[in-house]
mmCIF file of C-alpha atoms and ligand atoms in Angstrom:
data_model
loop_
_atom_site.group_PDB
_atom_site.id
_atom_site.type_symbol
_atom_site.label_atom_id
_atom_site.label_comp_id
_atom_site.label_asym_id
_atom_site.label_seq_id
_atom_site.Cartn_x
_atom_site.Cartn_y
_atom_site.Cartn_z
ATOM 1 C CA UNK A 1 -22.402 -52.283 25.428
ATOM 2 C CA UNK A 2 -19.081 -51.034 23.778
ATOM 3 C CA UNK A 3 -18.397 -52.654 20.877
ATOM 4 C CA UNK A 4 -15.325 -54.405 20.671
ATOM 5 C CA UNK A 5 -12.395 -52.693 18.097
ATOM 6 C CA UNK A 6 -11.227 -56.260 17.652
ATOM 7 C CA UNK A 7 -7.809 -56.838 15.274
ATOM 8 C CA UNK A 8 -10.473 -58.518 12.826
ATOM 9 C CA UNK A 9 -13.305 -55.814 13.321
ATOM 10 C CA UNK A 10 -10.829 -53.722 11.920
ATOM 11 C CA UNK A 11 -9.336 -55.628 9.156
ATOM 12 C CA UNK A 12 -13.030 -55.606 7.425
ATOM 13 C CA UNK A 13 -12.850 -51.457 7.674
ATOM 14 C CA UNK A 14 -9.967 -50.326 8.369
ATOM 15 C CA UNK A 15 -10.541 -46.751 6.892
ATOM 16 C CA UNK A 16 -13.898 -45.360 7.795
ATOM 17 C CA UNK A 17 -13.091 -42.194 9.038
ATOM 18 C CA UNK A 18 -14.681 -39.826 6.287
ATOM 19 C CA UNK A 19 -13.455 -36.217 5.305
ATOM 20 C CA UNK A 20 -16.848 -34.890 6.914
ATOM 21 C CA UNK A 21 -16.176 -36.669 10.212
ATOM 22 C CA UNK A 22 -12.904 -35.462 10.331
ATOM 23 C CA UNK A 23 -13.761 -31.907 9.816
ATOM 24 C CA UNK A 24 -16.643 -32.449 12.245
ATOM 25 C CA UNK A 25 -13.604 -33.714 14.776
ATOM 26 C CA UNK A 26 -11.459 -31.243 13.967
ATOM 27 C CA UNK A 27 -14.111 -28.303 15.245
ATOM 28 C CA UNK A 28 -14.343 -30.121 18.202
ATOM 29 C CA UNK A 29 -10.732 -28.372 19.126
ATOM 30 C CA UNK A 30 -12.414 -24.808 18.549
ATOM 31 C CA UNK A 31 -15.532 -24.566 21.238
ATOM 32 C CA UNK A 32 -16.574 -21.234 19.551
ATOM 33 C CA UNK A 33 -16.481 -22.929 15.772
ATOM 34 C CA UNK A 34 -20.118 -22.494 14.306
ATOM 35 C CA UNK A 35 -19.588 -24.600 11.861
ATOM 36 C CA UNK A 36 -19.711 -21.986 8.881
ATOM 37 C CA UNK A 37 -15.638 -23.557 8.295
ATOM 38 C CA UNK A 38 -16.938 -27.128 8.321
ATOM 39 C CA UNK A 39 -19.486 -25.895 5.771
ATOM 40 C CA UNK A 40 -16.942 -24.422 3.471
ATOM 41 C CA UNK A 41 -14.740 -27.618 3.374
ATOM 42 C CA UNK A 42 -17.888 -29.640 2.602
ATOM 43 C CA UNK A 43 -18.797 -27.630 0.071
ATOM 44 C CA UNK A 44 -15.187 -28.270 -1.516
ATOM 45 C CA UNK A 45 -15.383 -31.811 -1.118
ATOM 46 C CA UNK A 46 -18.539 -32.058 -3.057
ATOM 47 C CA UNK A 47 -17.473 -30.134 -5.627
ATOM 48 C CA UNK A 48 -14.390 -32.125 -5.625
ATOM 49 C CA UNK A 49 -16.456 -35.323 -6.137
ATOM 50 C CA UNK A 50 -18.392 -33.890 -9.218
ATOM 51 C CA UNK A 51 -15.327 -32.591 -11.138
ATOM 52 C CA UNK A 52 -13.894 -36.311 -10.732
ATOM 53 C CA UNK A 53 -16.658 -37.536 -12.135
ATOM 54 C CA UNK A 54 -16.288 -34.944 -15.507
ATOM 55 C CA UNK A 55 -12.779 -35.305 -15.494
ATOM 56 C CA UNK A 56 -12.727 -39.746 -15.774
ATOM 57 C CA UNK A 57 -15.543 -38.910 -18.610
ATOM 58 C CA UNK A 58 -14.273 -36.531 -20.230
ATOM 59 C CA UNK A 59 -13.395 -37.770 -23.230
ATOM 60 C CA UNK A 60 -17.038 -39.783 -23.676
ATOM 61 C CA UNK A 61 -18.932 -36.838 -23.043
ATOM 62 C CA UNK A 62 -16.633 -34.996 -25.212
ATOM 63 C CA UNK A 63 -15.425 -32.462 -23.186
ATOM 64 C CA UNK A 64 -11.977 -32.337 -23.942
ATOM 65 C CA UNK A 65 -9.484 -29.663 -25.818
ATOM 66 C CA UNK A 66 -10.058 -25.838 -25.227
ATOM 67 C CA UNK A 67 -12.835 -23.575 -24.536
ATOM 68 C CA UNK A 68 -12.896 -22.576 -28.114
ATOM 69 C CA UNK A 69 -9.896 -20.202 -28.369
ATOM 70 C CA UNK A 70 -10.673 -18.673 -24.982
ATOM 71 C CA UNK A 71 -8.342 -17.382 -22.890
ATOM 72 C CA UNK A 72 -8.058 -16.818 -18.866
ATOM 73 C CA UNK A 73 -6.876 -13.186 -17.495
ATOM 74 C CA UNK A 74 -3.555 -14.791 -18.291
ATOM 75 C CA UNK A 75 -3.364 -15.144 -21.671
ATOM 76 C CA UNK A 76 -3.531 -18.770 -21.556
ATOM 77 C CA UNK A 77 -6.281 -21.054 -23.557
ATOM 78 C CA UNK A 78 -8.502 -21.801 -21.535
ATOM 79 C CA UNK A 79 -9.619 -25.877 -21.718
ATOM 80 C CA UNK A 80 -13.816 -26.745 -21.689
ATOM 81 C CA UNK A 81 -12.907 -28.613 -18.103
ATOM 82 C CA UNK A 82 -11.218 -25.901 -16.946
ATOM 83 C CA UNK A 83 -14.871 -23.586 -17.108
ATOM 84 C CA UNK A 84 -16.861 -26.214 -16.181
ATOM 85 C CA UNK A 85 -14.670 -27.130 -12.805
ATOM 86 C CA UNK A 86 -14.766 -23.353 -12.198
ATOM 87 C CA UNK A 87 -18.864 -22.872 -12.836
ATOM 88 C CA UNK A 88 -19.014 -26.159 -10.225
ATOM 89 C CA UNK A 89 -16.563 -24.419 -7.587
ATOM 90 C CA UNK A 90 -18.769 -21.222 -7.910
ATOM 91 C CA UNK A 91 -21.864 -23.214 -7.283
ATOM 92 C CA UNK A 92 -20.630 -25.111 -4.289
ATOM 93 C CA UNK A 93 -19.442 -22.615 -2.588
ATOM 94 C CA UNK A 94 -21.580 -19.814 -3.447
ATOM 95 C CA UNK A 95 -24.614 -21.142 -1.492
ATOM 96 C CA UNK A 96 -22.675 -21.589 1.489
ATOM 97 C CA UNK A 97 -23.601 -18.473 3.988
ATOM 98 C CA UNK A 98 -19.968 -18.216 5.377
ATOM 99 C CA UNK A 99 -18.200 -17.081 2.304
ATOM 100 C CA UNK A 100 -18.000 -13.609 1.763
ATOM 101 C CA UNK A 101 -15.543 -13.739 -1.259
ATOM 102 C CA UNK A 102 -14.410 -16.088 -4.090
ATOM 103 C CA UNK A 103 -11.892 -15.987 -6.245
ATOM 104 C CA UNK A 104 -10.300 -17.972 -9.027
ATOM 105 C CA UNK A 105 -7.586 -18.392 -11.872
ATOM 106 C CA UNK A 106 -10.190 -18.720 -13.959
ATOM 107 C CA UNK A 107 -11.787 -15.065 -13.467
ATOM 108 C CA UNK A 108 -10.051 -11.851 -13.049
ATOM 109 C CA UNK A 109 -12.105 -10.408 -10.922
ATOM 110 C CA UNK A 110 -13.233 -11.292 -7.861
ATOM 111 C CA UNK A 111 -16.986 -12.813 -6.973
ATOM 112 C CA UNK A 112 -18.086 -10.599 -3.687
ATOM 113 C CA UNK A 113 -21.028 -13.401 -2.526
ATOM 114 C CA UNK A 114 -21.532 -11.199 0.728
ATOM 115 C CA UNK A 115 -20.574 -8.563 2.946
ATOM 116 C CA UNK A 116 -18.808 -9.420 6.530
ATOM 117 C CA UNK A 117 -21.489 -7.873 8.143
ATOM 118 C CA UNK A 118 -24.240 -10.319 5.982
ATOM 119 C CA UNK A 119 -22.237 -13.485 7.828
ATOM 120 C CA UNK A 120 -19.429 -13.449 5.228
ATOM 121 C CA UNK A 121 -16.638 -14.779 7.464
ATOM 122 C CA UNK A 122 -13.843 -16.696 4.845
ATOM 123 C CA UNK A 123 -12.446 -15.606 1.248
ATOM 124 C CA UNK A 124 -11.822 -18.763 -0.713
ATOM 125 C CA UNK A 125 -9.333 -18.629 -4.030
ATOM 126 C CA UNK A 126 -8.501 -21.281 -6.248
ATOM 127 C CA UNK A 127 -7.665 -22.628 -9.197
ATOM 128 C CA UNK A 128 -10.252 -25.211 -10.444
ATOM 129 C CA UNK A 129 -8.558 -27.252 -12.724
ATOM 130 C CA UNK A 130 -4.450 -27.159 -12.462
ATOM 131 C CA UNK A 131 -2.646 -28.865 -15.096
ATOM 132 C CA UNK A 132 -5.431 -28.980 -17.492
ATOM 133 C CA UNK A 133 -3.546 -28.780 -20.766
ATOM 134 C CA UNK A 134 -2.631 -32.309 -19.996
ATOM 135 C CA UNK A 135 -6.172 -33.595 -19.788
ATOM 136 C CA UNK A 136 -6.016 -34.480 -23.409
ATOM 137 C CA UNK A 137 -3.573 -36.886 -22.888
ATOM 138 C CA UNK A 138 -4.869 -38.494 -19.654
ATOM 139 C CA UNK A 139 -2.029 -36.807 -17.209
ATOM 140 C CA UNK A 140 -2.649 -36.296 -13.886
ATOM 141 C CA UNK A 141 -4.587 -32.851 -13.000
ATOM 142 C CA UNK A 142 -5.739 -31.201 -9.562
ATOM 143 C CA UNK A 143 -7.507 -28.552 -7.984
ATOM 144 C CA UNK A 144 -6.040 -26.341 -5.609
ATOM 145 C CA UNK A 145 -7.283 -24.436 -2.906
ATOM 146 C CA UNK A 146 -6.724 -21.721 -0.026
ATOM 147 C CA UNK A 147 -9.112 -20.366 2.499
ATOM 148 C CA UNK A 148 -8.436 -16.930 4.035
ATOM 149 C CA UNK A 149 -10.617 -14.908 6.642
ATOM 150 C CA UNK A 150 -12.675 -12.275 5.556
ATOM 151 C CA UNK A 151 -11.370 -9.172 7.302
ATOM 152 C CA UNK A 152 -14.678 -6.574 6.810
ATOM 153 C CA UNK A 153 -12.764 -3.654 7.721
ATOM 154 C CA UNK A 154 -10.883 -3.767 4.130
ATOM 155 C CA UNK A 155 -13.170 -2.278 2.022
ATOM 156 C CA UNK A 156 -12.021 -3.860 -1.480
ATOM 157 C CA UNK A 157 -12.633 -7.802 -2.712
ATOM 158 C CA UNK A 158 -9.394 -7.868 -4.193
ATOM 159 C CA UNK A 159 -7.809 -6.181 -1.359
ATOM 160 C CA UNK A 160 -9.608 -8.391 1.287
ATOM 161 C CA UNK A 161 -7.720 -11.316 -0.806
ATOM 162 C CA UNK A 162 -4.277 -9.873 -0.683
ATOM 163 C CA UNK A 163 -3.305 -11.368 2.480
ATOM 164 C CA UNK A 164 0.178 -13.078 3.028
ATOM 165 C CA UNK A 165 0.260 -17.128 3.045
ATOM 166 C CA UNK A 166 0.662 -17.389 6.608
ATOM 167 C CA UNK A 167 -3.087 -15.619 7.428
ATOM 168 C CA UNK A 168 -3.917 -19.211 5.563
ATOM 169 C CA UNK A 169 -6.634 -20.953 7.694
ATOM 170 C CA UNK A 170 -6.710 -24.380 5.273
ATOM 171 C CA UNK A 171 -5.136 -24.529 2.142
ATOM 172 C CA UNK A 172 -5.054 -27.978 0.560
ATOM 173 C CA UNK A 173 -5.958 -29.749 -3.274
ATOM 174 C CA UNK A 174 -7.663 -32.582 -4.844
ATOM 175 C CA UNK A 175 -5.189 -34.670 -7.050
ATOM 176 C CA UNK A 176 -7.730 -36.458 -10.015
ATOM 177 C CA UNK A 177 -5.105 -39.202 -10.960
ATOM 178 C CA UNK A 178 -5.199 -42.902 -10.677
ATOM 179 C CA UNK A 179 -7.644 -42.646 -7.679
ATOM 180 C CA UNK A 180 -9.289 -39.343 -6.710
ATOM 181 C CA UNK A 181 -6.972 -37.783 -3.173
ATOM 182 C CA UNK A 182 -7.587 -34.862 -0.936
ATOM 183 C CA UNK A 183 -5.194 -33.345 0.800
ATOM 184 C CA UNK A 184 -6.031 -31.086 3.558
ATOM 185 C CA UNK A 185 -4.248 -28.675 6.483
ATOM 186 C CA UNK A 186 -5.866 -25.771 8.803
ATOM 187 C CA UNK A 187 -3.028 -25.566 10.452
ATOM 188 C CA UNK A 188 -3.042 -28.853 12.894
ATOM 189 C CA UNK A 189 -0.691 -30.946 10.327
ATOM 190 C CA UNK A 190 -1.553 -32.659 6.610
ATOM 191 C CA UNK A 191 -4.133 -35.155 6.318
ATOM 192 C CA UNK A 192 -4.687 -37.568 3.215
ATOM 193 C CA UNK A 193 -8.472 -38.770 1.945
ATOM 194 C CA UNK A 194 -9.145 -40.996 -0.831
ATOM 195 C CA UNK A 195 -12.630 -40.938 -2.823
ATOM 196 C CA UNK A 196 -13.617 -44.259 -2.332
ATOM 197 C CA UNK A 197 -16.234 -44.792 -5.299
ATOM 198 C CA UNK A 198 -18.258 -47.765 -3.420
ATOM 199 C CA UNK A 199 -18.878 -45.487 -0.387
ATOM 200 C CA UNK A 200 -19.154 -42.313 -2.937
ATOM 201 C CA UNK A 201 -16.855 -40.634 0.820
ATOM 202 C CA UNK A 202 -13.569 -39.322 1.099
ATOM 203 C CA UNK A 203 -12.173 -41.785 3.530
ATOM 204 C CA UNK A 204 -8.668 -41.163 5.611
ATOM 205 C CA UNK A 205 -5.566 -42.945 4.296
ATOM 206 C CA UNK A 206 -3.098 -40.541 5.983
ATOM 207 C CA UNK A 207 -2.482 -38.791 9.250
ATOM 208 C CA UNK A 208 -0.487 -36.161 10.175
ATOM 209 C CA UNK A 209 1.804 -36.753 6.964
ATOM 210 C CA UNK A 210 5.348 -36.097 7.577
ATOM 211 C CA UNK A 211 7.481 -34.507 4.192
ATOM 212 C CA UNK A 212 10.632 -37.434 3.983
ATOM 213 C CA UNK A 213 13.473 -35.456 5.513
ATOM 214 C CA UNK A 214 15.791 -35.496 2.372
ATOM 215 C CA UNK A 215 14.920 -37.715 -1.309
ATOM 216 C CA UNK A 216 17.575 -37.717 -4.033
ATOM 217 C CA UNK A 217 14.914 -36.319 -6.937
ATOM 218 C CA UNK A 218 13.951 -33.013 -8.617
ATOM 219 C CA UNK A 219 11.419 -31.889 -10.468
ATOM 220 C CA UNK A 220 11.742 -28.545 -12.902
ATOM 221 C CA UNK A 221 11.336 -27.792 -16.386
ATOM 222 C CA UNK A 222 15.015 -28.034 -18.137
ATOM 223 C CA UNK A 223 13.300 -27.097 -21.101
ATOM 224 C CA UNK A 224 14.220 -23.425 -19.512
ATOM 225 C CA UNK A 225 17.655 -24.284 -18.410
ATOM 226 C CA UNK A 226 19.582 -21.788 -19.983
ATOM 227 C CA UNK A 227 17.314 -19.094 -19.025
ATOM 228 C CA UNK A 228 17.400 -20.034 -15.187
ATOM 229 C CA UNK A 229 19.421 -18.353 -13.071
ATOM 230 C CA UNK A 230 23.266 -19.378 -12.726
ATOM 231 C CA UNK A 231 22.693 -20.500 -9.231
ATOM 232 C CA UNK A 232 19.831 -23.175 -10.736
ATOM 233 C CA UNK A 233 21.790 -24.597 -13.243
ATOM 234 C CA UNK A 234 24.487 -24.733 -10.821
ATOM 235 C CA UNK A 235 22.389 -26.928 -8.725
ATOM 236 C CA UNK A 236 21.456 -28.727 -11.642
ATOM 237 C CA UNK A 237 25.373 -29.950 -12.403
ATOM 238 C CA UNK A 238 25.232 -30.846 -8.473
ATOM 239 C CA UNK A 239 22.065 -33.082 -8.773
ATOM 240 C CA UNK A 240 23.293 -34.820 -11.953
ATOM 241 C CA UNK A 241 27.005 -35.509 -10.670
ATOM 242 C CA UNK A 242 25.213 -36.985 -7.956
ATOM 243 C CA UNK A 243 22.993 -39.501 -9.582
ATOM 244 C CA UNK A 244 19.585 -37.773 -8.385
ATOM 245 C CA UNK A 245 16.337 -38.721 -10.449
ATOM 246 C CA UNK A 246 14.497 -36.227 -12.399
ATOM 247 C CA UNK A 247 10.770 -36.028 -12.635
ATOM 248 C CA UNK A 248 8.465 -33.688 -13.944
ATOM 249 C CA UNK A 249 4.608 -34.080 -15.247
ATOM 250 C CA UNK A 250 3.763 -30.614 -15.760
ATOM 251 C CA UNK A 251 0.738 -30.422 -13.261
ATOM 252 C CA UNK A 252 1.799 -28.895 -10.120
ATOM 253 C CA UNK A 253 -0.331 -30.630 -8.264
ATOM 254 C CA UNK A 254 1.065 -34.133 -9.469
ATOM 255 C CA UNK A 255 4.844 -33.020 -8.537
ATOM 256 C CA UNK A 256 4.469 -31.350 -5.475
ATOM 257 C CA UNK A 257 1.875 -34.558 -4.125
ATOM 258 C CA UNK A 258 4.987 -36.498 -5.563
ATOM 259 C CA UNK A 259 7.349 -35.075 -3.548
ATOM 260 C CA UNK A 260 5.620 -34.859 -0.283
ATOM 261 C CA UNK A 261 4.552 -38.484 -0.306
ATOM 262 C CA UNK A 262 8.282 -39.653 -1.471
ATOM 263 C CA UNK A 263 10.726 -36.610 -0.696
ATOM 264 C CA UNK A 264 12.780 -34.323 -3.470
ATOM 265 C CA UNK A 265 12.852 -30.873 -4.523
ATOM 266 C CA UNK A 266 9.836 -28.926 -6.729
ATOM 267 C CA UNK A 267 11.730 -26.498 -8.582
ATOM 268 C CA UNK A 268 10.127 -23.453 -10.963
ATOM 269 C CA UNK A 269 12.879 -20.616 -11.382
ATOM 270 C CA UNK A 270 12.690 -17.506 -12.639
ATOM 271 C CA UNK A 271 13.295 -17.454 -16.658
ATOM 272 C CA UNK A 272 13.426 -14.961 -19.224
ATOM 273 C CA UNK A 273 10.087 -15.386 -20.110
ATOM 274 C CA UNK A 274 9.028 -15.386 -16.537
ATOM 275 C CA UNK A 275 11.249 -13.157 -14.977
ATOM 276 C CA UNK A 276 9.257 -13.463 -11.445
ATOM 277 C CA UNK A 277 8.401 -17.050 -11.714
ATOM 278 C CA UNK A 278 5.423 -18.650 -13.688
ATOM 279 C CA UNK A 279 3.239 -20.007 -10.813
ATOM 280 C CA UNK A 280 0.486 -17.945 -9.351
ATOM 281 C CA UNK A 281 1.291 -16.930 -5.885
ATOM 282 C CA UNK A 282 -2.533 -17.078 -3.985
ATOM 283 C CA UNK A 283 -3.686 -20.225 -5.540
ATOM 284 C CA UNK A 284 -0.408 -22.264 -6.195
ATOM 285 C CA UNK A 285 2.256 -21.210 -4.461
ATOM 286 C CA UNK A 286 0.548 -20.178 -1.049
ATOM 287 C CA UNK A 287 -1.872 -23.030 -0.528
ATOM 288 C CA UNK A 288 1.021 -25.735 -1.691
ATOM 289 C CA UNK A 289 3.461 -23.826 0.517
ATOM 290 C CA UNK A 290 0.911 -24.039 3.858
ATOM 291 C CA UNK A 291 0.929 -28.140 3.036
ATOM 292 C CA UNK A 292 4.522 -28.436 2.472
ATOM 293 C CA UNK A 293 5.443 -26.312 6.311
ATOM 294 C CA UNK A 294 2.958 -28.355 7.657
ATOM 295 C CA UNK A 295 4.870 -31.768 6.707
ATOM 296 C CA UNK A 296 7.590 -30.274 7.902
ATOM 297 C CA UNK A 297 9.343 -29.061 4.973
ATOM 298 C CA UNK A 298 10.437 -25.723 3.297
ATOM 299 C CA UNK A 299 8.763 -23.555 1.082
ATOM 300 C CA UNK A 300 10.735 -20.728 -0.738
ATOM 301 C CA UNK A 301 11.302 -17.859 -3.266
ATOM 302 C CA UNK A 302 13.864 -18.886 -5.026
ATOM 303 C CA UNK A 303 14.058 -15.775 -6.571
ATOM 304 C CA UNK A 304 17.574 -13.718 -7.469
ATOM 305 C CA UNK A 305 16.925 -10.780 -4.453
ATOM 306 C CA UNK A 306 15.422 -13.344 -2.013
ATOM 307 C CA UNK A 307 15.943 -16.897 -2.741
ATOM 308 C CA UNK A 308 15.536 -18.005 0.979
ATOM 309 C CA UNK A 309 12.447 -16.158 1.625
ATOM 310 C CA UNK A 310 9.338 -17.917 2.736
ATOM 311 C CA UNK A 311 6.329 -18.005 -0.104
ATOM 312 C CA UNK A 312 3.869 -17.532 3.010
ATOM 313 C CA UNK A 313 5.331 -14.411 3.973
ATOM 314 C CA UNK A 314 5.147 -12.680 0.485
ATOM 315 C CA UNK A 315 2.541 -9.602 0.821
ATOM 316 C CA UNK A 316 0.313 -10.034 -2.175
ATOM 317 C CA UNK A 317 -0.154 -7.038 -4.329
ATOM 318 C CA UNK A 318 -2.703 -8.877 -6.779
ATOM 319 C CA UNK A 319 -4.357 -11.952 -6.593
ATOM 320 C CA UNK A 320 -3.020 -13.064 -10.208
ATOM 321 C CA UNK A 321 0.614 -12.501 -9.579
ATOM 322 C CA UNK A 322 3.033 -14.592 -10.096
ATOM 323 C CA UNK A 323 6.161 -16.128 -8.494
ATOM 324 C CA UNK A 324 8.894 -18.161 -8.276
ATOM 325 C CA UNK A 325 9.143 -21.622 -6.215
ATOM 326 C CA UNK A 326 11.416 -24.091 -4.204
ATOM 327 C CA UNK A 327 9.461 -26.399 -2.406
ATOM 328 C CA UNK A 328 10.192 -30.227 -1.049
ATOM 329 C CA UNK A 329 12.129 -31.838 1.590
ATOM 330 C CA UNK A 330 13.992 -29.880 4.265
ATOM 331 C CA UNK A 331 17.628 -31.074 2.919
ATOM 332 C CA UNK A 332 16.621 -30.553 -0.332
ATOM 333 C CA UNK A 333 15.725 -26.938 -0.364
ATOM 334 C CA UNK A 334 18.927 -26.628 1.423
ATOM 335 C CA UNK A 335 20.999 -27.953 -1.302
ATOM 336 C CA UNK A 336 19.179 -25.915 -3.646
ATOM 337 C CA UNK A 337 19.628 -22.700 -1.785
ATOM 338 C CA UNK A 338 23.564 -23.757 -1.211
ATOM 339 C CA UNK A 339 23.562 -22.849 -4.525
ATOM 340 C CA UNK A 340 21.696 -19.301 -4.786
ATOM 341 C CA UNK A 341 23.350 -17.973 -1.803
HETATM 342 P P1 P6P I 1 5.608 -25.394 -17.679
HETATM 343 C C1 P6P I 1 0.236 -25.804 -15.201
HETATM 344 O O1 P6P I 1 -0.020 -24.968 -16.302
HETATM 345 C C2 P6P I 1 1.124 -25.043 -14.231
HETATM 346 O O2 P6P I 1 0.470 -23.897 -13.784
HETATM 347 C C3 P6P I 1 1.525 -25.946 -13.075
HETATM 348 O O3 P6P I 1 0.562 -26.886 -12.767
HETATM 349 C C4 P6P I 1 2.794 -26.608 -13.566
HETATM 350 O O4 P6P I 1 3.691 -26.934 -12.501
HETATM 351 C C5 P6P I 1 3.408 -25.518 -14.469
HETATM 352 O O5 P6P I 1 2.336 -24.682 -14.896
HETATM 353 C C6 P6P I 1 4.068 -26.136 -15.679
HETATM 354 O O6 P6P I 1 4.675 -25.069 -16.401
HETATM 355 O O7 P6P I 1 6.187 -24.049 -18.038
HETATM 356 O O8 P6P I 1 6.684 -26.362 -17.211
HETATM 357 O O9 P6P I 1 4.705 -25.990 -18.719
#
């Protein structure tokens, strides 16, 4: 008997479509899938649901300020959640049989797990804990992530890792802020889960997520004004004379999930302290770029020889380098790039 999907049926569970069925779905679409993928993004989703749960206690298990004057490969302290969401990354996905390679802002080498030829089919590269210096004060952080294939016939880790954005095969992050949300692509549009703590599931909120088409709001740093370029602040005088909104948190993760839920601009420059841009290419830029296309909006340089150049086409010479970033609505990049063209 086929149970009916009655209008009340569904008003007592309206969202029980779980990250794992979705993937499960979603593999459906490739008859040759194996399922070592669908492994991978399970493996991020539990470790996803076990750096919530450090990150909301935090503070009682006192976990909180840095890792004891430690510093990451760049130069930045390094915060006790930031090692521990890293060591539970490595776990998760180390004792999954399809990934051949890991990677992470956290170390500066690569972890080689396996070979190609011992079943190592993806490269994964994140970083664990984005935004963490504002942990301390209860701010929004995330995780962000980007899954590349492992190509055997490139001898190297690092090398295997230095693929453009657009060899992305998923790229998505985990936003730990007033509830616990997943965002996901590989490549067939943006989809939106929310850890639901009853069901202890990511269940589906959001389909096929569509970037608003223009939204009167940026979000940089003026702290650097006067070190951006003159095209930047230019843009800046535009946006102020007319009346847009400024917002900025500091964790890339919380602007840029901002922006694609509500529309606007996400806005790092080049600066004099930063000459190629601050944010790290491979495990900000690229991954946040592949969700932002995907939505249907832009993703750009924004630097002073290139402004209008797509992040995902960028050929990686390291897996720690840096870049500049425009990112946000269609319009919006636009208006930007009016300006630094
Ligand atoms: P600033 C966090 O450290 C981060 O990598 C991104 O999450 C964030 O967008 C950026 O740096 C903030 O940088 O220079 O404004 O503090």
């Amino acid at each position: 008997m086929i149970m009916s999907n009655s209008p009340a049926r569904r008003a007592h569970c309206p969202n029980l479509t779980s990250l794992q069925s979705h993937i499960l779905k979603e593999e459906e679409q490739f008859p040759t899938a194996g399922g070592d993928f669908t492994w991978i993004l399970s493996a991020l989703s539990l470790a996803a649901k076990s750096i919530a749960h450090k990150v909301r206690t935090a503070r009682i298990e006192d976990v909180l300020g840095d890792q004891g004057g430690a510093a990451n490969v760049h130069g930045e302290t390094q915060q006790k959640l930031d090692v521990i969401a890293n060591d539970i990354l490595m776990t998760c996905l180390g004792n999954r049989p399809s990934v051949a390679v890991v990677a992470s802002e956290e170390d500066e080498q690569p972890t080689i797990l396996r070979r190609g030829n011992q079943g190592g089919k993806y490269c994964v590269i994140f970083d664990p804990l984005d935004g963490s210096s504002n942990l301390d004060v209860c701010v929004s952080v995330g995780t962000i992530f980007s899954i590349l294939r492992n190509d055997p016939n490139i001898p190297g880790a690092a090398e295997t890792l230095q693929q453009p954005g657009i060899k992305q095969v998923a790229a998505g992050y985990i936003l730990y802020g007033s509830s616990t949300v997943f965002v996901l692509t590989t490549g067939t549009g943006v989809y939106m889960f929310v850890l639901d703590p009853a069901l202890g599931s990511f269940v589906r909120v959001g389909d096929r997520l569509r970037i608003p088409a223009s939204g009167r709001s940026y979000s940089v740093n003026e702290a650097y004004r006067h070190s951006f370029p003159d095209g930047f602040r230019q843009y800046l005088d535009w946006a102020h004379a007319h009346d847009y909104s400024s917002r900025y948190i500091g964790s890339m993760v919380s602007d840029v999930h901002r922006i694609l839920l509500k529309g606007g601009v996400f806005l790092y420059p080049p600066t004099q302290k930063n000459p190629g841009g601050k944010l790290r290419l491979m495990y900000e830029a690229n991954p946040m770029a592949m969700i932002i296309e995907q939505a249907g909006g832009k993703a750009v340089i924004g630097s002073t020889d290139n402004p209008a150049g797509r992040l995902v086409e960028i050929v990686p010479t390291g897996i720690h380098q840096r870049t500049s970033v425009v990112l946000g609505s269609p319009d919006e990049v636009d208006r930007v790039l009016s300006h630094l063209t």
